[in-house]
PDB file of C-alpha atoms in Angstrom:
ATOM      1  CA  UNK A  11     -26.330 -29.417 189.097  1.00 54.00           C
ATOM      2  CA  UNK A  12     -23.581 -31.746 190.344  1.00 56.00           C
ATOM      3  CA  UNK A  13     -22.627 -34.406 187.805  1.00 59.00           C
ATOM      4  CA  UNK A  14     -22.843 -38.105 188.840  1.00 56.00           C
ATOM      5  CA  UNK A  15     -19.077 -38.490 188.306  1.00 58.00           C
ATOM      6  CA  UNK A  16     -18.359 -35.590 190.654  1.00 54.00           C
ATOM      7  CA  UNK A  17     -20.759 -37.052 193.236  1.00 56.00           C
ATOM      8  CA  UNK A  18     -18.864 -40.358 193.139  1.00 57.00           C
ATOM      9  CA  UNK A  19     -15.587 -38.488 193.499  1.00 58.00           C
ATOM     10  CA  UNK A  20     -16.906 -36.703 196.603  1.00 59.00           C
ATOM     11  CA  UNK A  21     -17.974 -40.046 198.108  1.00 59.00           C
ATOM     12  CA  UNK A  22     -14.539 -41.550 197.482  1.00 60.00           C
ATOM     13  CA  UNK A  23     -12.832 -38.505 198.991  1.00 63.00           C
ATOM     14  CA  UNK A  24     -15.122 -38.698 202.027  1.00 63.00           C
ATOM     15  CA  UNK A  25     -14.157 -42.335 202.620  1.00 65.00           C
ATOM     16  CA  UNK A  26     -10.449 -41.632 202.117  1.00 68.00           C
ATOM     17  CA  UNK A  27     -10.814 -38.716 204.521  1.00 65.00           C
ATOM     18  CA  UNK A  28     -12.445 -40.947 207.125  1.00 66.00           C
ATOM     19  CA  UNK A  29      -9.583 -43.451 206.814  1.00 69.00           C
ATOM     20  CA  UNK A  30      -7.030 -40.636 207.074  1.00 72.00           C
ATOM     21  CA  UNK A  31      -8.737 -39.324 210.236  1.00 71.00           C
ATOM     22  CA  UNK A  32      -8.707 -42.865 211.632  1.00 65.00           C
ATOM     23  CA  UNK A  33      -4.937 -43.160 211.285  1.00 68.00           C
ATOM     24  CA  UNK A  34      -4.237 -39.553 212.323  1.00 67.00           C
ATOM     25  CA  UNK A  35      -6.069 -39.861 215.660  1.00 69.00           C
ATOM     26  CA  UNK A  36      -5.953 -42.247 218.655  1.00 68.00           C
ATOM     27  CA  UNK A  37      -8.483 -44.385 216.744  1.00 68.00           C
ATOM     28  CA  UNK A  38      -5.470 -46.051 215.101  1.00 73.00           C
ATOM     29  CA  UNK A  39      -4.933 -47.873 218.407  1.00 71.00           C
ATOM     30  CA  UNK A  40      -7.944 -49.997 217.452  1.00 75.00           C
ATOM     31  CA  UNK A  41      -5.510 -51.910 215.232  1.00 77.00           C
ATOM     32  CA  UNK A  42      -3.127 -52.519 218.128  1.00 79.00           C
ATOM     33  CA  UNK A  43      -4.245 -55.673 219.922  1.00 82.00           C
ATOM     34  CA  UNK A  44      -2.287 -54.976 223.109  1.00 85.00           C
ATOM     35  CA  UNK A  45      -3.523 -51.398 223.510  1.00 87.00           C
ATOM     36  CA  UNK A  46      -7.100 -52.297 222.585  1.00 87.00           C
ATOM     37  CA  UNK A  47      -7.189 -55.160 225.108  1.00 88.00           C
ATOM     38  CA  UNK A  48      -5.786 -52.987 227.893  1.00 88.00           C
ATOM     39  CA  UNK A  49      -8.307 -50.218 227.188  1.00 87.00           C
ATOM     40  CA  UNK A  50     -11.349 -52.507 227.023  1.00 90.00           C
ATOM     41  CA  UNK A  51     -10.407 -54.231 230.269  1.00 89.00           C
ATOM     42  CA  UNK A  52     -10.714 -50.874 232.052  1.00 89.00           C
ATOM     43  CA  UNK A  53     -14.231 -50.103 230.808  1.00 88.00           C
ATOM     44  CA  UNK A  54     -16.351 -52.542 232.797  1.00 85.00           C
ATOM     45  CA  UNK A  55     -19.907 -52.794 231.428  1.00 88.00           C
ATOM     46  CA  UNK A  56     -19.068 -50.409 228.572  1.00 91.00           C
ATOM     47  CA  UNK A  57     -16.481 -52.785 227.133  1.00 92.00           C
ATOM     48  CA  UNK A  58     -18.993 -54.841 225.124  1.00 95.00           C
ATOM     49  CA  UNK A  59     -20.833 -51.980 223.342  1.00 93.00           C
ATOM     50  CA  UNK A  60     -17.553 -50.206 222.573  1.00 92.00           C
ATOM     51  CA  UNK A  61     -16.014 -53.442 221.321  1.00 94.00           C
ATOM     52  CA  UNK A  62     -18.954 -54.031 218.962  1.00 95.00           C
ATOM     53  CA  UNK A  63     -19.114 -50.403 217.812  1.00 93.00           C
ATOM     54  CA  UNK A  64     -15.395 -50.206 216.996  1.00 91.00           C
ATOM     55  CA  UNK A  65     -15.502 -53.632 215.340  1.00 94.00           C
ATOM     56  CA  UNK A  66     -18.248 -52.318 213.030  1.00 94.00           C
ATOM     57  CA  UNK A  67     -16.272 -49.118 212.343  1.00 90.00           C
ATOM     58  CA  UNK A  68     -13.140 -51.039 211.376  1.00 90.00           C
ATOM     59  CA  UNK A  69     -15.178 -53.335 209.114  1.00 91.00           C
ATOM     60  CA  UNK A  70     -16.928 -50.468 207.320  1.00 88.00           C
ATOM     61  CA  UNK A  71     -13.594 -48.741 206.681  1.00 85.00           C
ATOM     62  CA  UNK A  72     -12.281 -51.969 205.156  1.00 83.00           C
ATOM     63  CA  UNK A  73      -9.548 -52.390 207.765  1.00 85.00           C
ATOM     64  CA  UNK A  74      -8.398 -55.736 209.275  1.00 85.00           C
ATOM     65  CA  UNK A  75     -10.809 -57.224 211.831  1.00 88.00           C
ATOM     66  CA  UNK A  76      -8.435 -59.925 213.082  1.00 88.00           C
ATOM     67  CA  UNK A  77      -7.128 -57.690 215.879  1.00 90.00           C
ATOM     68  CA  UNK A  78     -10.643 -57.246 217.263  1.00 91.00           C
ATOM     69  CA  UNK A  79     -11.457 -60.959 217.093  1.00 92.00           C
ATOM     70  CA  UNK A  80      -8.238 -61.889 218.903  1.00 91.00           C
ATOM     71  CA  UNK A  81      -8.942 -59.144 221.450  1.00 93.00           C
ATOM     72  CA  UNK A  82     -12.403 -60.606 222.063  1.00 93.00           C
ATOM     73  CA  UNK A  83     -10.760 -63.815 223.270  1.00 91.00           C
ATOM     74  CA  UNK A  84      -8.317 -61.947 225.498  1.00 90.00           C
ATOM     75  CA  UNK A  85     -10.906 -59.646 227.119  1.00 92.00           C
ATOM     76  CA  UNK A  86     -14.125 -61.693 227.167  1.00 93.00           C
ATOM     77  CA  UNK A  87     -12.910 -65.301 227.066  1.00 90.00           C
ATOM     78  CA  UNK A  88     -13.615 -68.015 224.504  1.00 91.00           C
ATOM     79  CA  UNK A  89     -17.421 -68.212 224.779  1.00 94.00           C
ATOM     80  CA  UNK A  90     -18.408 -64.553 225.125  1.00 95.00           C
ATOM     81  CA  UNK A  91     -15.568 -63.424 222.897  1.00 94.00           C
ATOM     82  CA  UNK A  92     -16.977 -65.644 220.152  1.00 95.00           C
ATOM     83  CA  UNK A  93     -20.529 -64.386 220.768  1.00 96.00           C
ATOM     84  CA  UNK A  94     -19.636 -60.680 220.667  1.00 96.00           C
ATOM     85  CA  UNK A  95     -17.278 -61.026 217.703  1.00 95.00           C
ATOM     86  CA  UNK A  96     -19.829 -63.008 215.692  1.00 96.00           C
ATOM     87  CA  UNK A  97     -22.497 -60.374 216.329  1.00 96.00           C
ATOM     88  CA  UNK A  98     -20.099 -57.518 215.602  1.00 96.00           C
ATOM     89  CA  UNK A  99     -18.730 -59.115 212.426  1.00 95.00           C
ATOM     90  CA  UNK A 100     -22.255 -59.692 211.133  1.00 96.00           C
ATOM     91  CA  UNK A 101     -23.384 -56.140 211.909  1.00 96.00           C
ATOM     92  CA  UNK A 102     -20.194 -54.752 210.396  1.00 95.00           C
ATOM     93  CA  UNK A 103     -20.656 -56.832 207.250  1.00 94.00           C
ATOM     94  CA  UNK A 104     -24.285 -55.686 206.947  1.00 94.00           C
ATOM     95  CA  UNK A 105     -23.287 -52.033 207.353  1.00 93.00           C
ATOM     96  CA  UNK A 106     -20.456 -52.292 204.823  1.00 91.00           C
ATOM     97  CA  UNK A 107     -22.810 -54.097 202.417  1.00 91.00           C
ATOM     98  CA  UNK A 108     -25.490 -51.417 202.771  1.00 88.00           C
ATOM     99  CA  UNK A 109     -23.063 -48.513 202.437  1.00 84.00           C
ATOM    100  CA  UNK A 110     -21.425 -50.005 199.346  1.00 84.00           C
ATOM    101  CA  UNK A 111     -24.737 -50.774 197.646  1.00 82.00           C
ATOM    102  CA  UNK A 112     -26.217 -47.355 198.476  1.00 79.00           C
ATOM    103  CA  UNK A 113     -23.172 -45.181 197.811  1.00 74.00           C
ATOM    104  CA  UNK A 114     -21.412 -46.962 194.965  1.00 68.00           C
ATOM    105  CA  UNK A 115     -23.755 -49.663 193.670  1.00 61.00           C
ATOM    106  CA  UNK A 116     -24.880 -48.004 190.433  1.00 63.00           C
ATOM    107  CA  UNK A 117     -21.464 -46.604 189.598  1.00 61.00           C
ATOM    108  CA  UNK A 118     -19.598 -49.864 190.360  1.00 62.00           C
ATOM    109  CA  UNK A 119     -22.068 -51.947 188.368  1.00 61.00           C
ATOM    110  CA  UNK A 120     -21.617 -49.608 185.433  1.00 61.00           C
ATOM    111  CA  UNK A 121     -17.849 -50.045 185.628  1.00 61.00           C
ATOM    112  CA  UNK A 122     -17.475 -53.672 186.723  1.00 59.00           C
ATOM    113  CA  UNK A 123     -20.880 -55.256 186.138  1.00 59.00           C
ATOM    114  CA  UNK A 124     -19.535 -57.360 183.261  1.00 66.00           C
ATOM    115  CA  UNK A 125     -16.477 -58.577 185.176  1.00 68.00           C
ATOM    116  CA  UNK A 126     -16.219 -62.420 185.024  1.00 76.00           C
ATOM    117  CA  UNK A 127     -16.032 -62.728 188.825  1.00 73.00           C
ATOM    118  CA  UNK A 128     -19.272 -60.796 189.370  1.00 74.00           C
ATOM    119  CA  UNK A 129     -20.932 -62.732 186.561  1.00 76.00           C
ATOM    120  CA  UNK A 130     -19.997 -66.049 188.190  1.00 80.00           C
ATOM    121  CA  UNK A 131     -21.171 -64.873 191.598  1.00 75.00           C
ATOM    122  CA  UNK A 132     -24.491 -63.659 190.218  1.00 78.00           C
ATOM    123  CA  UNK A 133     -25.018 -66.990 188.490  1.00 82.00           C
ATOM    124  CA  UNK A 134     -24.226 -68.840 191.735  1.00 79.00           C
ATOM    125  CA  UNK A 135     -26.485 -66.487 193.712  1.00 82.00           C
ATOM    126  CA  UNK A 136     -29.345 -67.171 191.325  1.00 81.00           C
ATOM    127  CA  UNK A 137     -28.990 -70.902 192.096  1.00 85.00           C
ATOM    128  CA  UNK A 138     -28.147 -70.969 195.824  1.00 85.00           C
ATOM    129  CA  UNK A 139     -27.357 -67.579 197.424  1.00 87.00           C
ATOM    130  CA  UNK A 140     -27.211 -68.812 201.018  1.00 90.00           C
ATOM    131  CA  UNK A 141     -24.621 -71.520 200.395  1.00 86.00           C
ATOM    132  CA  UNK A 142     -22.477 -69.245 198.238  1.00 85.00           C
ATOM    133  CA  UNK A 143     -22.133 -66.668 201.024  1.00 89.00           C
ATOM    134  CA  UNK A 144     -21.746 -69.418 203.621  1.00 88.00           C
ATOM    135  CA  UNK A 145     -18.833 -70.944 201.715  1.00 83.00           C
ATOM    136  CA  UNK A 146     -17.175 -67.546 201.244  1.00 84.00           C
ATOM    137  CA  UNK A 147     -17.462 -66.771 204.956  1.00 86.00           C
ATOM    138  CA  UNK A 148     -16.403 -70.198 206.173  1.00 80.00           C
ATOM    139  CA  UNK A 149     -12.759 -69.966 205.099  1.00 72.00           C
ATOM    140  CA  UNK A 150     -10.641 -67.671 207.332  1.00 65.00           C
ATOM    141  CA  UNK A 151      -8.337 -67.022 204.370  1.00 67.00           C
ATOM    142  CA  UNK A 152     -11.168 -65.362 202.412  1.00 68.00           C
ATOM    143  CA  UNK A 153     -10.749 -61.543 202.498  1.00 81.00           C
ATOM    144  CA  UNK A 154     -13.679 -60.622 204.758  1.00 85.00           C
ATOM    145  CA  UNK A 155     -13.936 -56.958 203.832  1.00 83.00           C
ATOM    146  CA  UNK A 156     -13.481 -57.523 200.108  1.00 85.00           C
ATOM    147  CA  UNK A 157     -16.298 -60.082 200.173  1.00 87.00           C
ATOM    148  CA  UNK A 158     -18.544 -57.505 201.892  1.00 88.00           C
ATOM    149  CA  UNK A 159     -17.992 -54.968 199.146  1.00 85.00           C
ATOM    150  CA  UNK A 160     -18.177 -57.374 196.205  1.00 83.00           C
ATOM    151  CA  UNK A 161     -21.363 -59.082 197.379  1.00 87.00           C
ATOM    152  CA  UNK A 162     -23.024 -55.671 197.628  1.00 84.00           C
ATOM    153  CA  UNK A 163     -22.615 -55.426 193.845  1.00 82.00           C
ATOM    154  CA  UNK A 164     -24.523 -58.663 193.244  1.00 82.00           C
ATOM    155  CA  UNK A 165     -28.260 -59.313 193.283  1.00 81.00           C
ATOM    156  CA  UNK A 166     -28.303 -60.997 196.713  1.00 87.00           C
ATOM    157  CA  UNK A 167     -30.818 -59.675 199.240  1.00 89.00           C
ATOM    158  CA  UNK A 168     -29.768 -58.351 202.644  1.00 91.00           C
ATOM    159  CA  UNK A 169     -31.621 -61.022 204.663  1.00 93.00           C
ATOM    160  CA  UNK A 170     -29.930 -63.977 202.948  1.00 93.00           C
ATOM    161  CA  UNK A 171     -26.575 -62.201 203.019  1.00 93.00           C
ATOM    162  CA  UNK A 172     -26.869 -61.455 206.739  1.00 95.00           C
ATOM    163  CA  UNK A 173     -27.996 -64.938 207.815  1.00 95.00           C
ATOM    164  CA  UNK A 174     -25.329 -66.696 205.752  1.00 93.00           C
ATOM    165  CA  UNK A 175     -22.697 -64.296 207.058  1.00 94.00           C
ATOM    166  CA  UNK A 176     -23.741 -64.888 210.670  1.00 95.00           C
ATOM    167  CA  UNK A 177     -23.497 -68.675 210.439  1.00 94.00           C
ATOM    168  CA  UNK A 178     -20.521 -68.638 208.091  1.00 91.00           C
ATOM    169  CA  UNK A 179     -18.230 -66.562 210.315  1.00 92.00           C
ATOM    170  CA  UNK A 180     -18.776 -68.693 213.432  1.00 93.00           C
ATOM    171  CA  UNK A 181     -16.043 -71.335 212.771  1.00 89.00           C
ATOM    172  CA  UNK A 182     -13.359 -68.759 211.933  1.00 87.00           C
ATOM    173  CA  UNK A 183     -14.448 -66.544 214.817  1.00 92.00           C
ATOM    174  CA  UNK A 184     -14.126 -69.458 217.235  1.00 91.00           C
ATOM    175  CA  UNK A 185     -10.624 -70.195 215.923  1.00 88.00           C
ATOM    176  CA  UNK A 186      -9.352 -66.620 216.187  1.00 88.00           C
ATOM    177  CA  UNK A 187     -11.055 -66.032 219.545  1.00 91.00           C
ATOM    178  CA  UNK A 188      -9.563 -69.249 220.895  1.00 86.00           C
ATOM    179  CA  UNK A 189      -6.174 -68.127 219.582  1.00 86.00           C
ATOM    180  CA  UNK A 190      -6.466 -64.859 221.522  1.00 83.00           C
ATOM    181  CA  UNK A 191      -7.763 -66.559 224.659  1.00 82.00           C
ATOM    182  CA  UNK A 192      -5.186 -69.365 224.600  1.00 81.00           C
ATOM    183  CA  UNK A 193      -2.394 -66.911 223.845  1.00 75.00           C
ATOM    184  CA  UNK A 194      -3.274 -64.991 227.003  1.00 75.00           C
ATOM    185  CA  UNK A 195      -3.397 -68.273 228.971  1.00 68.00           C
ATOM    186  CA  UNK A 196      -0.039 -69.345 227.552  1.00 66.00           C
ATOM    187  CA  UNK A 197       1.605 -66.090 228.608  1.00 64.00           C
ATOM    188  CA  UNK A 198       0.166 -66.329 232.122  1.00 63.00           C
ATOM    189  CA  UNK A 199       0.640 -70.038 232.881  1.00 63.00           C
ATOM    190  CA  UNK A 200       3.189 -71.168 230.251  1.00 67.00           C
ATOM    191  CA  UNK A 201       0.657 -73.784 229.095  1.00 66.00           C
ATOM    192  CA  UNK A 202       0.887 -73.756 225.302  1.00 65.00           C
ATOM    193  CA  UNK A 203      -1.311 -76.770 224.549  1.00 68.00           C
ATOM    194  CA  UNK A 204      -4.511 -74.787 223.956  1.00 73.00           C
ATOM    195  CA  UNK A 205      -2.617 -72.302 221.802  1.00 71.00           C
ATOM    196  CA  UNK A 206      -1.276 -75.124 219.638  1.00 76.00           C
ATOM    197  CA  UNK A 207      -4.763 -76.632 219.240  1.00 71.00           C
ATOM    198  CA  UNK A 208      -6.236 -73.224 218.343  1.00 74.00           C
ATOM    199  CA  UNK A 209      -3.517 -72.702 215.732  1.00 74.00           C
ATOM    200  CA  UNK A 210      -4.174 -76.154 214.269  1.00 79.00           C
ATOM    201  CA  UNK A 211      -7.915 -75.406 214.078  1.00 72.00           C
ATOM    202  CA  UNK A 212      -7.193 -72.204 212.166  1.00 72.00           C
ATOM    203  CA  UNK A 213      -4.929 -74.050 209.731  1.00 73.00           C
ATOM    204  CA  UNK A 214      -7.548 -76.785 209.290  1.00 76.00           C
ATOM    205  CA  UNK A 215     -10.306 -74.283 208.520  1.00 73.00           C
ATOM    206  CA  UNK A 216      -8.034 -72.571 206.007  1.00 69.00           C
ATOM    207  CA  UNK A 217      -7.295 -75.850 204.214  1.00 67.00           C
ATOM    208  CA  UNK A 218     -10.840 -77.235 204.199  1.00 67.00           C
ATOM    209  CA  UNK A 219     -12.042 -75.222 201.163  1.00 61.00           C
ATOM    210  CA  UNK A 220      -9.036 -76.455 199.153  1.00 59.00           C
ATOM    211  CA  UNK A 221      -9.747 -80.040 200.201  1.00 57.00           C
ATOM    212  CA  UNK A 222     -13.433 -79.676 199.352  1.00 55.00           C
ATOM    213  CA  UNK A 223     -12.632 -78.196 195.943  1.00 55.00           C
ATOM    214  CA  UNK A 224     -10.217 -81.027 195.162  1.00 60.00           C
ATOM    215  CA  UNK A 225     -12.732 -83.583 196.390  1.00 54.00           C
ATOM    216  CA  UNK A 226     -15.375 -82.128 194.085  1.00 49.00           C
ATOM    217  CA  UNK A 227     -13.066 -82.620 191.094  1.00 53.00           C
ATOM    218  CA  UNK A 228     -12.324 -86.270 191.919  1.00 50.00           C
TER     219      UNK A 228
END
């Protein structure tokens, strides 16, 4: 009979092994925006499903998704880049949420269930789960992958989590996609105006939660 502690150890080793394989193989190019863009542009109709599939993979492994979102703007343009990245980010968040809750939920709750952060989140979820997740997703500065894993340890249901994630990531996805799209335009035509506006939008979205928090105190 395998002990629960040993089972958890095997799960952790499996995840670390998957991350090691990622970086030891050509999959590591998924974190290189230039290489990823060049590869996707050669795939034709297969570019979209591969883009979404690799976006989900990167999210589940807890790796940065910014490269994929920027690449969406470069390869698919502002509108479709935003659409595909929003769908992929939501599916990736759902998969990471499900894997964390299924694989590590009981163990993590036993270890960290009394942590003040999780207590506060569970209290907020009991009152208004949708708006809590929405606010966490809205700010681009919020660590996307960490939020996926931590929310899986709360009492929130998958449906509310998924819907709030979908709507919450749209503003940040637009900003990063526009940054990728306008960066490509700037390099091709030397017109930097769109790139400047996209950068300002990203800064604005990052500052809004701080402004809202300060406003709530006044």
